[in-house]
PDB file of C-alpha atoms and ligand atoms in Angstrom:
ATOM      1  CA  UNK A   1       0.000   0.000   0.000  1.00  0.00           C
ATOM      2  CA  UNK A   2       1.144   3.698  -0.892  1.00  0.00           C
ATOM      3  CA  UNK A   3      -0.110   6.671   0.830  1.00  0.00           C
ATOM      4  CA  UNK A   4      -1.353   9.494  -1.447  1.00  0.00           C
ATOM      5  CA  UNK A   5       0.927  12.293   0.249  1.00  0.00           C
ATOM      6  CA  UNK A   6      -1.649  15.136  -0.643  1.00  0.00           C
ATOM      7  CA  UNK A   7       0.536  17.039   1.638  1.00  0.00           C
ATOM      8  CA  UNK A   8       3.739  16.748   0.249  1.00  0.00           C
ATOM      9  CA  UNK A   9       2.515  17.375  -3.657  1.00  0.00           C
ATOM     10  CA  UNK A  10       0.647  20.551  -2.665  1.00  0.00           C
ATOM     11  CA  UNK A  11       4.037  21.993  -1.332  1.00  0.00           C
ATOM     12  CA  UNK A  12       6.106  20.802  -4.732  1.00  0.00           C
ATOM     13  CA  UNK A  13       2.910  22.345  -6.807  1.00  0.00           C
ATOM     14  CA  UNK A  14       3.045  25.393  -4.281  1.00  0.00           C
ATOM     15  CA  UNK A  15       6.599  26.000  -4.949  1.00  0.00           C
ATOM     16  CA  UNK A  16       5.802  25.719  -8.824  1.00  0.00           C
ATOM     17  CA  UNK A  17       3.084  28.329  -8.756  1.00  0.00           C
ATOM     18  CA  UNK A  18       5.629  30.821  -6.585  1.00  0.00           C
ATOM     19  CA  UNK A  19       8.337  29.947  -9.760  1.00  0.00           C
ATOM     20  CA  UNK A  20       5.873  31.192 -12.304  1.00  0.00           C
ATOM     21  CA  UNK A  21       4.489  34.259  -9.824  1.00  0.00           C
ATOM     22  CA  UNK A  22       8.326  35.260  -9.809  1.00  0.00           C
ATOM     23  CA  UNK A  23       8.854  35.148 -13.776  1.00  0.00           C
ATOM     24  CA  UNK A  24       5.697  37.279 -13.966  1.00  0.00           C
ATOM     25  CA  UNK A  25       6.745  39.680 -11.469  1.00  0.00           C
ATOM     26  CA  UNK A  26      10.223  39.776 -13.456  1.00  0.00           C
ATOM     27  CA  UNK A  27       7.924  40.304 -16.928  1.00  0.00           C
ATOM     28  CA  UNK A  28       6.535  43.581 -15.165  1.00  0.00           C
ATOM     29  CA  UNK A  29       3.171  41.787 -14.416  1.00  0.00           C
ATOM     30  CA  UNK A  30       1.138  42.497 -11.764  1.00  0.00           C
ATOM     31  CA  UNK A  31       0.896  39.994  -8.477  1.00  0.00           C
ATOM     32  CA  UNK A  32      -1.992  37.348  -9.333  1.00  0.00           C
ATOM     33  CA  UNK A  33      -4.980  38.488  -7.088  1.00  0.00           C
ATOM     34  CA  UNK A  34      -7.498  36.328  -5.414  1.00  0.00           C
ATOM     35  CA  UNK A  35      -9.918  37.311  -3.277  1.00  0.00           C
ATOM     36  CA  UNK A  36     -12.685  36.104  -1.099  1.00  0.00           C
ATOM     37  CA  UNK A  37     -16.218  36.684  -0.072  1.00  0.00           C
ATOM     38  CA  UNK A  38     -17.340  35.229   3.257  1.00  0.00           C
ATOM     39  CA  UNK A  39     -20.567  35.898   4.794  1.00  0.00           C
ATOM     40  CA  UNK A  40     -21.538  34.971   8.230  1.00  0.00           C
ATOM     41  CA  UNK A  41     -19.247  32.866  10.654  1.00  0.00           C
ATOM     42  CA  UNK A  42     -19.432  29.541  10.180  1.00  0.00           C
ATOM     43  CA  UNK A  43     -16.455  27.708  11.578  1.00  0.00           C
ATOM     44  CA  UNK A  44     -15.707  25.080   8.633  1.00  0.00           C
ATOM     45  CA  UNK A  45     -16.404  28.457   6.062  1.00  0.00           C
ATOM     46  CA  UNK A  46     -13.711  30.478   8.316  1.00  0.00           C
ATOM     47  CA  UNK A  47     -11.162  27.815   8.025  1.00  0.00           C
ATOM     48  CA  UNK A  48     -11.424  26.790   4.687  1.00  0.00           C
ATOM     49  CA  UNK A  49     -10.963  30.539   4.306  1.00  0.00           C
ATOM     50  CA  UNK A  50      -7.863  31.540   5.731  1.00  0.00           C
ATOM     51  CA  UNK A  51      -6.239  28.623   4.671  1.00  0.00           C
ATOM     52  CA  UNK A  52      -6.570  29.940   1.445  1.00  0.00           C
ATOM     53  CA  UNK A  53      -5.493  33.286   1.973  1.00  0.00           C
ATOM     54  CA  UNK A  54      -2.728  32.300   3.833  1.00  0.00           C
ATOM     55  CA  UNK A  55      -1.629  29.691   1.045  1.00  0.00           C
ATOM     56  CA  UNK A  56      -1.941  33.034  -1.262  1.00  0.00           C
ATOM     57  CA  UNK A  57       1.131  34.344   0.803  1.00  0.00           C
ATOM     58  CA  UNK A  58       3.025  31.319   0.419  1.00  0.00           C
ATOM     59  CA  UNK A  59       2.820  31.818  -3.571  1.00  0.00           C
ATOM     60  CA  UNK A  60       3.380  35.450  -3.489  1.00  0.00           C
ATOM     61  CA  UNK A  61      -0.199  36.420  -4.650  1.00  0.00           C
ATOM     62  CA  UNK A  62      -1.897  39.471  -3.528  1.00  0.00           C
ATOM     63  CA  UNK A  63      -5.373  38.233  -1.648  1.00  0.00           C
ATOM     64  CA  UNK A  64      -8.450  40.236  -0.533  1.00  0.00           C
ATOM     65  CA  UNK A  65     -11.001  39.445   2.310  1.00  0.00           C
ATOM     66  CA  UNK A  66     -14.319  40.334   1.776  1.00  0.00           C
ATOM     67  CA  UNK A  67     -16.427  39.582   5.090  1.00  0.00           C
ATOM     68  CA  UNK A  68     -20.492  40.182   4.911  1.00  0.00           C
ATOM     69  CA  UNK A  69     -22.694  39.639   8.250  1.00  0.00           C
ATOM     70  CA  UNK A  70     -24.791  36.703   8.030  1.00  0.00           C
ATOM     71  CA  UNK A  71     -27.720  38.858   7.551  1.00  0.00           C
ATOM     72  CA  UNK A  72     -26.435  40.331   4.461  1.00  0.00           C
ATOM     73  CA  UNK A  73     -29.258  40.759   1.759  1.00  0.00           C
ATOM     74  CA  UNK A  74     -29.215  38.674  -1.472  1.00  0.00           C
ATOM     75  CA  UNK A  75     -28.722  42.242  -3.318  1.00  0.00           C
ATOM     76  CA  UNK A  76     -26.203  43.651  -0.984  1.00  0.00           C
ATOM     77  CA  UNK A  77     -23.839  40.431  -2.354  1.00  0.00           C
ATOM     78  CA  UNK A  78     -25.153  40.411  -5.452  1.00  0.00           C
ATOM     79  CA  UNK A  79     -23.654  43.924  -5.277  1.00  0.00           C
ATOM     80  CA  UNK A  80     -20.092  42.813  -3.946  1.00  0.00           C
ATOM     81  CA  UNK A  81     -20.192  40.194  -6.544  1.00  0.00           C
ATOM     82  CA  UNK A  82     -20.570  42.827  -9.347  1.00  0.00           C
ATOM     83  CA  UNK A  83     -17.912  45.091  -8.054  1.00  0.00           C
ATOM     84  CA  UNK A  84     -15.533  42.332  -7.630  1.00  0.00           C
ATOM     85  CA  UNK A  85     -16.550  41.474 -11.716  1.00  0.00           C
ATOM     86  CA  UNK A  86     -15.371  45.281 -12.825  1.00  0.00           C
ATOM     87  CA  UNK A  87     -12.458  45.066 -10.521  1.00  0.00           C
ATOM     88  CA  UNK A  88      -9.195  45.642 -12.883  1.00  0.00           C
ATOM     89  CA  UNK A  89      -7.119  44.519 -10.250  1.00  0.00           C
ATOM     90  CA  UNK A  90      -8.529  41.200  -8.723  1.00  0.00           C
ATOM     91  CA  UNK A  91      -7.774  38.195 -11.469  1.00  0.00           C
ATOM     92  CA  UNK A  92     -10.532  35.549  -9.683  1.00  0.00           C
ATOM     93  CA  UNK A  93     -12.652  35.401  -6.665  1.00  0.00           C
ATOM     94  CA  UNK A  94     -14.859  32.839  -4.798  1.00  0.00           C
ATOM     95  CA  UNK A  95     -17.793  33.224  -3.014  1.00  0.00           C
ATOM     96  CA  UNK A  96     -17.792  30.675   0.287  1.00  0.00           C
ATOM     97  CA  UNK A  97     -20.586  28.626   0.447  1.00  0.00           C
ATOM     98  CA  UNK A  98     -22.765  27.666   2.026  1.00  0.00           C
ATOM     99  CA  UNK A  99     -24.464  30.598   2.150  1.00  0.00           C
ATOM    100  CA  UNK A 100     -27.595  31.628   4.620  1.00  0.00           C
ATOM    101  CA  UNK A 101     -30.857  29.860   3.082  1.00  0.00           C
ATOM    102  CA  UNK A 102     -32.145  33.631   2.572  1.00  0.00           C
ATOM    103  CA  UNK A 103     -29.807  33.758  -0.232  1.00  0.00           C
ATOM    104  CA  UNK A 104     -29.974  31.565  -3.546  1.00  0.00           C
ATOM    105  CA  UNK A 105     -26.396  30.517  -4.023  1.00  0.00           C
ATOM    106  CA  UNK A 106     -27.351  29.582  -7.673  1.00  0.00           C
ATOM    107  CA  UNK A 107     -27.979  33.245  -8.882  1.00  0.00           C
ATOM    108  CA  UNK A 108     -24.882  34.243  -6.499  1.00  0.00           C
ATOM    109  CA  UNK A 109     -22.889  32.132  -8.585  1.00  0.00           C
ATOM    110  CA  UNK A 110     -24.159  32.821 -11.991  1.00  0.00           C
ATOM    111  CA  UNK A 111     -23.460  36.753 -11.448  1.00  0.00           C
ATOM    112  CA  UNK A 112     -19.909  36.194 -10.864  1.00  0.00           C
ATOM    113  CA  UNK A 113     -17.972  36.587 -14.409  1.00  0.00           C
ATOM    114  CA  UNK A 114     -16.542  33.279 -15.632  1.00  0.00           C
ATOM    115  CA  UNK A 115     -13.580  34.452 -16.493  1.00  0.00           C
ATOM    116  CA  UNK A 116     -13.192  35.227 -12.478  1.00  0.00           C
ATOM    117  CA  UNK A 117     -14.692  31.858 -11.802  1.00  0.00           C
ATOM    118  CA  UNK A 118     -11.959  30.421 -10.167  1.00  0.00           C
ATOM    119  CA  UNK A 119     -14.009  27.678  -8.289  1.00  0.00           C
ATOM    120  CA  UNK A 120     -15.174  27.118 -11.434  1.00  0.00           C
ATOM    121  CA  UNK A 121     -18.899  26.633 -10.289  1.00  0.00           C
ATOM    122  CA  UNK A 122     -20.576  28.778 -12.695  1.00  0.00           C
ATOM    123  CA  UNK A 123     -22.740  27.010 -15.545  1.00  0.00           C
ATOM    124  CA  UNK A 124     -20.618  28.309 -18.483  1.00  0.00           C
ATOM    125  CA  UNK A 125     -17.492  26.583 -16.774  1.00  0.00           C
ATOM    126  CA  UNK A 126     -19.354  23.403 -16.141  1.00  0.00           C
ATOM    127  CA  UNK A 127     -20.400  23.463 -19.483  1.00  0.00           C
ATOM    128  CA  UNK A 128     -16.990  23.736 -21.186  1.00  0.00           C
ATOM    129  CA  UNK A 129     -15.876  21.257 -18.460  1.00  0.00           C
ATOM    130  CA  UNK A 130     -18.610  18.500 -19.702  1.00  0.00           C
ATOM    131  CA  UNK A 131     -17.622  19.433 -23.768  1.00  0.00           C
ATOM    132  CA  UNK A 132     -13.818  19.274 -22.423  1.00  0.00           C
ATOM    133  CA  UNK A 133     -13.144  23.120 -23.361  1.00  0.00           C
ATOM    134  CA  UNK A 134     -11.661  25.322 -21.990  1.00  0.00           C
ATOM    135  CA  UNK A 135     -12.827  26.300 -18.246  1.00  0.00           C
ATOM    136  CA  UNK A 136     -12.129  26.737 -14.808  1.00  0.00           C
ATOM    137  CA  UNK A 137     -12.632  22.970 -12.974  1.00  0.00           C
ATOM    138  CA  UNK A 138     -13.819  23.004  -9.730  1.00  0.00           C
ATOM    139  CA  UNK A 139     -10.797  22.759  -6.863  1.00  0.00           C
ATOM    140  CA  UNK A 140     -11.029  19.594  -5.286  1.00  0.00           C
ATOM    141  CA  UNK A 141     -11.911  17.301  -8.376  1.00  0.00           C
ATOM    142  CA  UNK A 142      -8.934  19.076 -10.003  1.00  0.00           C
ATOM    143  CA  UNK A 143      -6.624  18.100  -7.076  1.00  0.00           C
ATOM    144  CA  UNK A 144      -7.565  14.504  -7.299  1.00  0.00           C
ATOM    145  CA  UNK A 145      -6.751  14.713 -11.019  1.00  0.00           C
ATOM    146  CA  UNK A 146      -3.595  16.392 -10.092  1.00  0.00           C
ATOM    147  CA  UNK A 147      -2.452  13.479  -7.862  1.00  0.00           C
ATOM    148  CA  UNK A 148      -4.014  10.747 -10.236  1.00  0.00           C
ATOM    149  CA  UNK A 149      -1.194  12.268 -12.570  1.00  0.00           C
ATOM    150  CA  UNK A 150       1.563  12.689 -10.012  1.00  0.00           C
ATOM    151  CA  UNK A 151       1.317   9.411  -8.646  1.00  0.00           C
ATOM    152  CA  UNK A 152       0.915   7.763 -12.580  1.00  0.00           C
ATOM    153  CA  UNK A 153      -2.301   5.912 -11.634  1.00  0.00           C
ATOM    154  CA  UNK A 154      -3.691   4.557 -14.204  1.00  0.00           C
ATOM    155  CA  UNK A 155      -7.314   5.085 -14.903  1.00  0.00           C
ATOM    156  CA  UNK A 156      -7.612   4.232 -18.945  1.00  0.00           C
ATOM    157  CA  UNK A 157     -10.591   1.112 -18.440  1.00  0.00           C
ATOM    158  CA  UNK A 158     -10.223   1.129 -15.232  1.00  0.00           C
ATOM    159  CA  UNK A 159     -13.822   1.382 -13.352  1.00  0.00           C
ATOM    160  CA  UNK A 160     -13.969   4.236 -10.933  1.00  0.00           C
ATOM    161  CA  UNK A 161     -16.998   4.213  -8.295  1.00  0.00           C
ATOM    162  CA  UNK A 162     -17.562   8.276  -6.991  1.00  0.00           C
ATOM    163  CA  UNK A 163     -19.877   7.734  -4.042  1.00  0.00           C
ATOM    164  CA  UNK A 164     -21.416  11.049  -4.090  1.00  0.00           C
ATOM    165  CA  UNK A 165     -23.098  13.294  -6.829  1.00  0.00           C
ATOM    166  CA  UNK A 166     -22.829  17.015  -5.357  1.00  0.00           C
ATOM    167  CA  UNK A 167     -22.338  19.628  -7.708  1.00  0.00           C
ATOM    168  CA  UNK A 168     -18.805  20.550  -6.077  1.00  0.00           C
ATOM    169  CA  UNK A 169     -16.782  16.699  -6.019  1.00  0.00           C
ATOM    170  CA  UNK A 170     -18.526  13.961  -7.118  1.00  0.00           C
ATOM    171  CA  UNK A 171     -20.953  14.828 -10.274  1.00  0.00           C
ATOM    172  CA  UNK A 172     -17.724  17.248 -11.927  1.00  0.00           C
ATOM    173  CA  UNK A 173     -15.047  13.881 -10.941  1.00  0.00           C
ATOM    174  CA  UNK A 174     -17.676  11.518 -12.648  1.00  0.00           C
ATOM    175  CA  UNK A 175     -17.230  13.979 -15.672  1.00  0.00           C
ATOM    176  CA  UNK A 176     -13.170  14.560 -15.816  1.00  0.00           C
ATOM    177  CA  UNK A 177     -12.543  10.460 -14.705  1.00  0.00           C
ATOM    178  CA  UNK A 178     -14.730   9.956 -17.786  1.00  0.00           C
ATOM    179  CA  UNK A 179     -13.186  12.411 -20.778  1.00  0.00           C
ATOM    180  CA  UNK A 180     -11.092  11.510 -23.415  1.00  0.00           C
ATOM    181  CA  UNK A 181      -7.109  11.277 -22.180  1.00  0.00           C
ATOM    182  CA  UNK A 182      -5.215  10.867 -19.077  1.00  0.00           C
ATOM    183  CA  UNK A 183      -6.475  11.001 -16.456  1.00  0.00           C
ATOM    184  CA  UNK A 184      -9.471   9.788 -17.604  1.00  0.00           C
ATOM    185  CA  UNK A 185     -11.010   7.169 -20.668  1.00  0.00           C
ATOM    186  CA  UNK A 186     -12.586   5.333 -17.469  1.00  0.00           C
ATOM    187  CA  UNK A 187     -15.763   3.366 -17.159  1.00  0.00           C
ATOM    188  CA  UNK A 188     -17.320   5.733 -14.439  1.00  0.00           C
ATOM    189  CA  UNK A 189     -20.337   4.553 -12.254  1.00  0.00           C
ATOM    190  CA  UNK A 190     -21.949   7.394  -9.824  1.00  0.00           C
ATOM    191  CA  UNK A 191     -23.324   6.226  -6.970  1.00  0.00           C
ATOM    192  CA  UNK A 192     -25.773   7.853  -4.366  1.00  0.00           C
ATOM    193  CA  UNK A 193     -27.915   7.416  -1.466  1.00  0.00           C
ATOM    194  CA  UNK A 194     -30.608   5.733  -3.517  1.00  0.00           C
ATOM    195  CA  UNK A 195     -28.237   3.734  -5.029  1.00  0.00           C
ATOM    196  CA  UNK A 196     -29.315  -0.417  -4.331  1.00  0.00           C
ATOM    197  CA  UNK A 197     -26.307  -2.380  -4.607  1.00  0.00           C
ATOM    198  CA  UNK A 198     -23.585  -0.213  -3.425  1.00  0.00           C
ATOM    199  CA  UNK A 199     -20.976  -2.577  -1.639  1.00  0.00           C
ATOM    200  CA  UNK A 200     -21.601  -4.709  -4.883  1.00  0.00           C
ATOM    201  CA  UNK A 201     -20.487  -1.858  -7.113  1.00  0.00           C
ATOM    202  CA  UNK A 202     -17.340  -1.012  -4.734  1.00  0.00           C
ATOM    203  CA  UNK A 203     -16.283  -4.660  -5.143  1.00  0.00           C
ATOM    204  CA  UNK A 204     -16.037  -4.504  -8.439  1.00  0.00           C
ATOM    205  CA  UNK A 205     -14.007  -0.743  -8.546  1.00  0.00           C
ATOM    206  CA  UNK A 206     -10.907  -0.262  -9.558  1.00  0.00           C
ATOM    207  CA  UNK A 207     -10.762   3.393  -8.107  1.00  0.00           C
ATOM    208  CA  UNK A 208     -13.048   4.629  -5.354  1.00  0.00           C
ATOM    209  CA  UNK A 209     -13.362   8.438  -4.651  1.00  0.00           C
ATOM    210  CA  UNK A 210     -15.576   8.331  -1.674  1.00  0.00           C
ATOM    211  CA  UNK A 211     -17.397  11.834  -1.396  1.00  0.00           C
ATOM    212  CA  UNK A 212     -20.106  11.119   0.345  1.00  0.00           C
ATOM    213  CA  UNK A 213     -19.804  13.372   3.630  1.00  0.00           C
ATOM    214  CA  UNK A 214     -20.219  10.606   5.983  1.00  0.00           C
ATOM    215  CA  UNK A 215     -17.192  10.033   8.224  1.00  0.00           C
ATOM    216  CA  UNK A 216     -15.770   6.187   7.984  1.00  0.00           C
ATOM    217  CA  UNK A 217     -18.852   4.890   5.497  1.00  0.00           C
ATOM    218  CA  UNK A 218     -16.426   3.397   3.271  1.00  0.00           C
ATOM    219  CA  UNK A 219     -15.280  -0.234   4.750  1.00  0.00           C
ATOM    220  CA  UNK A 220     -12.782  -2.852   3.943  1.00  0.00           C
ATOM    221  CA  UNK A 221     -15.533  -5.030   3.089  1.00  0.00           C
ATOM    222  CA  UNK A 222     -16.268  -2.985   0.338  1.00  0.00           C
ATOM    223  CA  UNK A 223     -13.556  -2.799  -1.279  1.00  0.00           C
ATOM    224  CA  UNK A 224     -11.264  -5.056  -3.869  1.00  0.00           C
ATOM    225  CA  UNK A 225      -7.618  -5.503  -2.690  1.00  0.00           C
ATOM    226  CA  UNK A 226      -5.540  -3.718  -4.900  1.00  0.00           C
ATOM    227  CA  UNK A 227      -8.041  -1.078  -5.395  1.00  0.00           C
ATOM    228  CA  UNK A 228      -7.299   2.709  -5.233  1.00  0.00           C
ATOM    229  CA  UNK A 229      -9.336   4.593  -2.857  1.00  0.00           C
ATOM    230  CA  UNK A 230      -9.345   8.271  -2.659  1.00  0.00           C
ATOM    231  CA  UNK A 231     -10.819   9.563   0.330  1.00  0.00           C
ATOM    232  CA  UNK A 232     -12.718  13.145  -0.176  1.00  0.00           C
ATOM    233  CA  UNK A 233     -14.258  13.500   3.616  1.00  0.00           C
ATOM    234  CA  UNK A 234     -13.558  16.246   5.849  1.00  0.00           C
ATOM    235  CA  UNK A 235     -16.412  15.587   8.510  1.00  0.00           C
ATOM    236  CA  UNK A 236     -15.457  17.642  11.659  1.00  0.00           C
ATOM    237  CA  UNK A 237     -16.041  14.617  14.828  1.00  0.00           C
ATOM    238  CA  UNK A 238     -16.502  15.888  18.362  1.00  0.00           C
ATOM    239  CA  UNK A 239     -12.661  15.250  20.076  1.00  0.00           C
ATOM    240  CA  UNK A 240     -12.504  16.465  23.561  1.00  0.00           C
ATOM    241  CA  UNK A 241      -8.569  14.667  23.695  1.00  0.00           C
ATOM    242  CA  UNK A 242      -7.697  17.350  20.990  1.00  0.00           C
ATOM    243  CA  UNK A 243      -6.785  21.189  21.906  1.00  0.00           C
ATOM    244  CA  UNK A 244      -9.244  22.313  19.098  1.00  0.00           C
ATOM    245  CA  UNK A 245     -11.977  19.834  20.782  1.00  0.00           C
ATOM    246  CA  UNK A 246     -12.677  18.201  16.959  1.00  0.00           C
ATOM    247  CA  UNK A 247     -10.257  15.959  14.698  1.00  0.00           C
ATOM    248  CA  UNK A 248     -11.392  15.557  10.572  1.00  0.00           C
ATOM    249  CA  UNK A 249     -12.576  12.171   9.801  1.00  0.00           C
ATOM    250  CA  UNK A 250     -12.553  10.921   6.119  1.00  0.00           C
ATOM    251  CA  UNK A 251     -15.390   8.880   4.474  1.00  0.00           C
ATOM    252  CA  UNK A 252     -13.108   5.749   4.476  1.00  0.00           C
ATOM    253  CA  UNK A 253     -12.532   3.375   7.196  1.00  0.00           C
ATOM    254  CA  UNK A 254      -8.676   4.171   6.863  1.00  0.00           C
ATOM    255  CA  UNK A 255      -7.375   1.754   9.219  1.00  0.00           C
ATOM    256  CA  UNK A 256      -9.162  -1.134   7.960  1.00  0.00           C
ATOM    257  CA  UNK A 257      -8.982  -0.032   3.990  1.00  0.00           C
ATOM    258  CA  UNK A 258      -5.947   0.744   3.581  1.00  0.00           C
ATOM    259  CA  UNK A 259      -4.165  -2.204   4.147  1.00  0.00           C
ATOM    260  CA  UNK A 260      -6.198  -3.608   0.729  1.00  0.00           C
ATOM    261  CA  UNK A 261      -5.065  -1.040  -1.011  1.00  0.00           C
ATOM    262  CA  UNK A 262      -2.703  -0.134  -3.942  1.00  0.00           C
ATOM    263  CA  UNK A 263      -2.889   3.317  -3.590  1.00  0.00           C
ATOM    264  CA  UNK A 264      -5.357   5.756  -0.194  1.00  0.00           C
ATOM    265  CA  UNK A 265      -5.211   9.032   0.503  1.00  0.00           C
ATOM    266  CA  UNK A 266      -5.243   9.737   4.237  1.00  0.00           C
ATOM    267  CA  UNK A 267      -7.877  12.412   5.992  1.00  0.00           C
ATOM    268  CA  UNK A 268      -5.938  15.048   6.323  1.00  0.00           C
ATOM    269  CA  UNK A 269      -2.707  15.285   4.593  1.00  0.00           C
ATOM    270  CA  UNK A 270      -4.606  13.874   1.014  1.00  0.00           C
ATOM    271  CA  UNK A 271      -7.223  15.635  -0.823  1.00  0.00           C
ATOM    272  CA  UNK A 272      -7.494  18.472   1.204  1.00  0.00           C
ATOM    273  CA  UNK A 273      -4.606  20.302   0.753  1.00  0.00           C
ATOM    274  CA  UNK A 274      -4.912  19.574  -3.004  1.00  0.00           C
ATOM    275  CA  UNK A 275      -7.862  21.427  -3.513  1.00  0.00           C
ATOM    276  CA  UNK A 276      -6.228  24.934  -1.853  1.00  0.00           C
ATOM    277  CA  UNK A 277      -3.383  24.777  -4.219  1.00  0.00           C
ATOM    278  CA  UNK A 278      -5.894  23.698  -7.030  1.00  0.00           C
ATOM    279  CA  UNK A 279      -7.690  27.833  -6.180  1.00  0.00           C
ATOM    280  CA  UNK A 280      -4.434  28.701  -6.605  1.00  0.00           C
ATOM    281  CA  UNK A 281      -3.640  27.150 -10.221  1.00  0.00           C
ATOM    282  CA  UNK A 282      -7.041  28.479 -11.126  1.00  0.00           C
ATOM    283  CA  UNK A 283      -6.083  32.041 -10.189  1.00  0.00           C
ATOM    284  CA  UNK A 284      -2.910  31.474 -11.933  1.00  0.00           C
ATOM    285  CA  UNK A 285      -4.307  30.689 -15.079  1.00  0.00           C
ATOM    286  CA  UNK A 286      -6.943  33.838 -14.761  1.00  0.00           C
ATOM    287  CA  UNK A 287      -4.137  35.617 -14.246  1.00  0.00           C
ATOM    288  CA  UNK A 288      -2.307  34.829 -17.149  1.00  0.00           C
ATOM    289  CA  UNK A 289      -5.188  35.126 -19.426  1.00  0.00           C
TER     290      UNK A 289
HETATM  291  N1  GUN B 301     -17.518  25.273   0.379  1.00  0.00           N
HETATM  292  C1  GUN B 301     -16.977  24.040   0.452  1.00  0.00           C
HETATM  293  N2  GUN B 301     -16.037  23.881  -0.503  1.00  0.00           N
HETATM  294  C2  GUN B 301     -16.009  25.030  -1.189  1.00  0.00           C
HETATM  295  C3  GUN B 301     -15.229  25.470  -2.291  1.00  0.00           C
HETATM  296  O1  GUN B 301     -14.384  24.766  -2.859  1.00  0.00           O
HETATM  297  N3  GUN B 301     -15.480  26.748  -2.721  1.00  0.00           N
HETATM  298  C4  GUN B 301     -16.409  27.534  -2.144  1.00  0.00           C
HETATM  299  N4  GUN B 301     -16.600  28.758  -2.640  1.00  0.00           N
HETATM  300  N5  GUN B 301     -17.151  27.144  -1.110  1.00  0.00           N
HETATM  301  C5  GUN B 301     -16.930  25.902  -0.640  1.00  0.00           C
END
């Protein structure tokens, strides 16, 4: 078995993206600019946030916080959103979600410009995703692709099981694992909670991307030895033993999986920081366009 150091190949791509910020900077071009909106205070939301603006620094990209009160009117952020769009100076943006149920995060994230759709969650960049075009993929199915590729997995035939059809992991991986080219020509099933014969359709995976959101669902009796099992769970689980009274638990039974195994990522330390540096590719590219 060989851990998928998620860790590890954020750092190398980290150090790649701060390579290319420098030769920009030396071209006269501007630092690449992300910035966020945040609204309320949600604890996952916060940290999710500063991670990325701190991974910003790291690079050598200019970042921008923009923090709303949870009782922020739809038009107030519909507002931000469009200021952010005419803003010369910041390349791409993201909008944290969830967002309070007064607010429809669909027309939140179709009024944000594509070309600053750096989460790529806006229709026309799911679109040219589907057609394989040209767009801005989502962060966290792009990291898995990234470490597919780094670690040389091979996924041409293979069948890949996502357990999870959200907009953000599983329904976009479904898409990318199933496109012409590497990483992808595989045979992909998507599976759900209505799906019937689930541990039947693990058994026969090659690759399993659990994304399911439920912490230790996937077991070793569901899975084929020699299979590759990428773990997309970041449940926060009540532990009082910890200083920060809660430890992230993946969607795979790690102890007991992983020994079957050709290839797991670990929760944390394997998807995770792979989608961060993924934002940061994204608002790279925007950057450069
Ligand atoms: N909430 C959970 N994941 C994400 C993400 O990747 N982007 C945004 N904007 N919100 C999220």
């Amino acid at each position: 078995m060989q851990l998928i150091d998620g860790k590890l190949t954020a750092q190398a791509v980290k150090q790649e993206i701060a390579e290319e910020v420098k030769k920009l900077r030396a071209a006269g071009r501007k630092q690449p600019h992300l910035a966020a909106v945040l609204v309320g205070n949600d604890g996952g939301s916060e940290t999710y946030v500063a991670a990325k603006i701190k991974a910003c620094e790291e690079v050598g990209f200019a970042s921008s916080l923009v923090r709303f009160d949870a009782s922020v009117s739809e038009q107030e952020l519909l507002a931000a959103v469009e200021r952010l769009n005419k803003d010369a100076d910041v390349d791409g943006f993201i909008v944290q979600l969830p967002l309070p149920k007064h607010i429809s995060e669909e027309k939140v994230t179709e009024a944000i410009d594509p070309a600053k759709d750096v989460d790529g969650f806006h229709p026309q960049n799911l679109g040219r995703m589907i057609t394989g075009g040209d767009a801005f993929v989502s962060a966290t199915p792009q990291g898995i692709m990234e470490l597919l590729k780094r670690y040389k997995i091979e996924t041409s035939g293979k069948h890949v099981v996502v357990i999870g059809r959200s907009n953000i992991v599983g329904r976009p991986m479904s898409i990318l694992l199933s496109l012409k080219g590497y990483p992808g020509d595989a045979t992909v099933t998507v599976c759900h909670s209505r799906t019937a014969n689930l541990k039947e359709l693990c058994l026969q995976a090659d690759i399993i991307v659990a994304a399911l959101g439920i912490p230790e669902f996937l077991k070793a009796d569901m899975v084929k030895e020699g299979a590759v099992v990428i773990d997309v769970g970041t449940t926060r689980v009540a532990a009082p033993d910890t200083k920060r009274g809660w430890r992230l638990k993946g969607d795979v039974e790690f102890s007991t999986v992983a020994p079957k195994c050709s290839y797991i990522t670990p929760v944390p330390g394997g998807v995770g920081p792979m989608t961060i540096v993924s934002l940061l590719l994204n608002t790279l590219k925007a950057a450069s366009k």
